[in-house]
XYZ file of C-alpha atoms in Angstrom:
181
model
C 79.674 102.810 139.301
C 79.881 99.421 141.124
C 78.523 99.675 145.196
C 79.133 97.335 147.351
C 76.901 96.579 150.152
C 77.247 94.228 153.204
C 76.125 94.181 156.908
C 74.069 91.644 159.147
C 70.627 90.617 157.868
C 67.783 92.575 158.482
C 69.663 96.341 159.030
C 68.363 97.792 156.187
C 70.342 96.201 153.197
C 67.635 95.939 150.325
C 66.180 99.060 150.891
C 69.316 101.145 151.030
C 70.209 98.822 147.822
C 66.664 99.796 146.050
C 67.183 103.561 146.602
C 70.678 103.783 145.561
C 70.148 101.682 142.342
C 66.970 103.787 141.110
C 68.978 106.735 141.743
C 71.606 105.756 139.834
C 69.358 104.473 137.077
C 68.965 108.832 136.750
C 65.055 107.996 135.025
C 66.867 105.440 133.337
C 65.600 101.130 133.059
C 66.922 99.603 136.336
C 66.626 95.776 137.219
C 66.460 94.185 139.889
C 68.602 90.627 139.613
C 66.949 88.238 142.172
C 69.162 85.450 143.169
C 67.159 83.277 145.562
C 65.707 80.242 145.255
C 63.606 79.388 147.705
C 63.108 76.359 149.537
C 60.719 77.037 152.026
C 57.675 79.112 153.628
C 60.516 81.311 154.933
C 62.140 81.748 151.758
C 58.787 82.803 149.704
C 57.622 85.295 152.875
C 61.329 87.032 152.207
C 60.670 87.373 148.233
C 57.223 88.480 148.838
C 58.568 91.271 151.005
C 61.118 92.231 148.660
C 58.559 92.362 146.097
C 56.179 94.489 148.450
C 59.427 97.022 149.324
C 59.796 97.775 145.805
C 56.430 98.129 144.473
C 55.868 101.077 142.345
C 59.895 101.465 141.943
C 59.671 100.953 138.582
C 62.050 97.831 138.697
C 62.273 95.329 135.858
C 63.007 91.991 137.983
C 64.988 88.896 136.750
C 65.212 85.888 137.945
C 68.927 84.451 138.065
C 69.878 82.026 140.545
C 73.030 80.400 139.163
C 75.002 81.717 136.155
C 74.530 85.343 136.763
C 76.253 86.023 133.261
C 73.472 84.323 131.326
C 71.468 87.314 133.149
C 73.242 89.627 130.575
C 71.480 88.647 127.776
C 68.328 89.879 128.947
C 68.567 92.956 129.844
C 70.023 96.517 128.278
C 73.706 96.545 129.957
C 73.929 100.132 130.408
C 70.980 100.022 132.440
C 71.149 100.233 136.491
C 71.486 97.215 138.526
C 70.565 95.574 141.827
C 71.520 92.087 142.438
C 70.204 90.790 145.681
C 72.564 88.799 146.897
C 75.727 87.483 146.484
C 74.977 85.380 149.217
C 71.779 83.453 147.518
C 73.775 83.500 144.428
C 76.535 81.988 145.840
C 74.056 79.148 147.952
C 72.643 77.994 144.235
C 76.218 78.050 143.086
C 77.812 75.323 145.794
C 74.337 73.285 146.119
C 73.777 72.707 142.671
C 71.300 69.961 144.307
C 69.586 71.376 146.974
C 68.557 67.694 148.424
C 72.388 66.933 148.956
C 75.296 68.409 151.449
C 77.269 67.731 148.496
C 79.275 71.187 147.593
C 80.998 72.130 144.465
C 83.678 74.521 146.322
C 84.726 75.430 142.652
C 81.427 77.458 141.833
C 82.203 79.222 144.272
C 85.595 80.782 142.525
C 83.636 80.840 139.597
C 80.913 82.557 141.319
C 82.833 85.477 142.207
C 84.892 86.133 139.164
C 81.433 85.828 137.283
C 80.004 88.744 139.909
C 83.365 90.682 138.854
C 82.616 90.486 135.090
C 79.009 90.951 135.405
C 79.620 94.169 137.255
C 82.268 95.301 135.402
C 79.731 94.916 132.224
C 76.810 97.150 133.175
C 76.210 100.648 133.678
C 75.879 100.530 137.206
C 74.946 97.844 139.816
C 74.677 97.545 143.628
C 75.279 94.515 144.780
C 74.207 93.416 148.068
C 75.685 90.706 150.465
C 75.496 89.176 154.073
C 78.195 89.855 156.507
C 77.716 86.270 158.070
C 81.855 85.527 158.576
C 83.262 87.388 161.559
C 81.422 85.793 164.694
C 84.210 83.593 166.489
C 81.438 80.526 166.840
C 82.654 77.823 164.902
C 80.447 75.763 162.684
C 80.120 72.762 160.592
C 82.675 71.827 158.456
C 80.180 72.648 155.322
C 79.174 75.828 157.046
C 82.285 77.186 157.537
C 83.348 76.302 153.824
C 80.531 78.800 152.894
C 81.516 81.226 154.937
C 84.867 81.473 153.762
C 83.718 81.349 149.885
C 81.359 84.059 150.898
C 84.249 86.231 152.135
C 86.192 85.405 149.262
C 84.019 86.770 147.164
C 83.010 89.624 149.201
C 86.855 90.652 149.322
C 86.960 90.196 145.821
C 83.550 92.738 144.931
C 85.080 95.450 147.343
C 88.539 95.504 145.766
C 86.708 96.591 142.226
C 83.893 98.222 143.899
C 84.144 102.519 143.389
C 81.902 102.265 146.962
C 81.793 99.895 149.584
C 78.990 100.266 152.590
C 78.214 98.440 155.757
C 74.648 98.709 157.007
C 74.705 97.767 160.647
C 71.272 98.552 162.975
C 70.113 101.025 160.289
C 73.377 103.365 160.427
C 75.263 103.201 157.624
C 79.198 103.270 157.214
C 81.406 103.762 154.402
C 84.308 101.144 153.737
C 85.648 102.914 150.515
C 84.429 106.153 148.535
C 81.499 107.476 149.729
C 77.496 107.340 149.657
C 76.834 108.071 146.114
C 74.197 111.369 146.045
């Protein structure tokens, strides 16, 4: 089963993510595919929290921020999957060098058909995204390029995705099939 998850950050994302993919996992190994990098104080304070939410889940974490299909080669592919998040991934992916605007705007097409075939290899995965596209503010032109890979990708995840959830403000809505039991 492939779920989709997207919604505004800080509604309750991860932890709807973490509970879905250990109950998926049915007792079985689950992973948890961690796709940030961080760059700041900011960053590490978000990891450590992530860390801290899913203590004593019983998650096997790896570390993949760029080439998410190299990930598959560590792990048992019939296991249960959370990768958290498209977005990060995605980041890595167009700022190979994180000290330069400079964007490789073909990562990010690669990017997403990679999250396809990485999804469409394991048992079952979550996947987890940021809705960060449909405010009417405009941005920078490098902004806005992200955006719109980001919701290229996200468009692509849902169309092969069996569910597809939006957490807003802690309610959660279903997109496409339904909250999986």
């Amino acid at each position: 089963m492939i779920v989709f998850i997207t919604g505004g950050a800080k509604n309750g994302k991860s932890s709807l993510a973490q509970d879905l993919a250990v109950s998926l996992s049915k007792g079985g190994t689950h992973y948890y595919i961690a796709t940030m990098i961080p760059s700041d104080d900011e960053d590490l304070e978000r990891i450590r929290l992530h860390r801290e939410d899913r203590a004593g889940m019983g998650f096997e974490t790896v570390e993949c921020g760029r080439n998410i299909l190299s990930c598959l080669s560590h792990v048992d592919p019939s296991g249960s999957f959370l990768l958290d998040s498209a977005t990060a991934l995605l980041l890595n992916e167009l700022f190979p060098d994180p000290t330069s605007c400079r964007m490789d705007v073909d990562a990010a097409y690669r990017c997403g058909d990679d999250l396809v075939q990485f999804a469409k290899s394991v048992g079952n995965i979550v996947i987890v995204s940021d809705y960060i596209y449909s405010d009417a503010e405009r941005y920078d032109e490098v902004t806005e390029t992200y955006r719109k890979c980001l919701a290229a990708i996200d468009r692509k995840l849902a169309a092969v995705s069996d569910t597809v959830l939006e957490v807003s403000a802690g309610n959660i809505f279903a997109h496409k099939g339904g909250l999986p039991a």
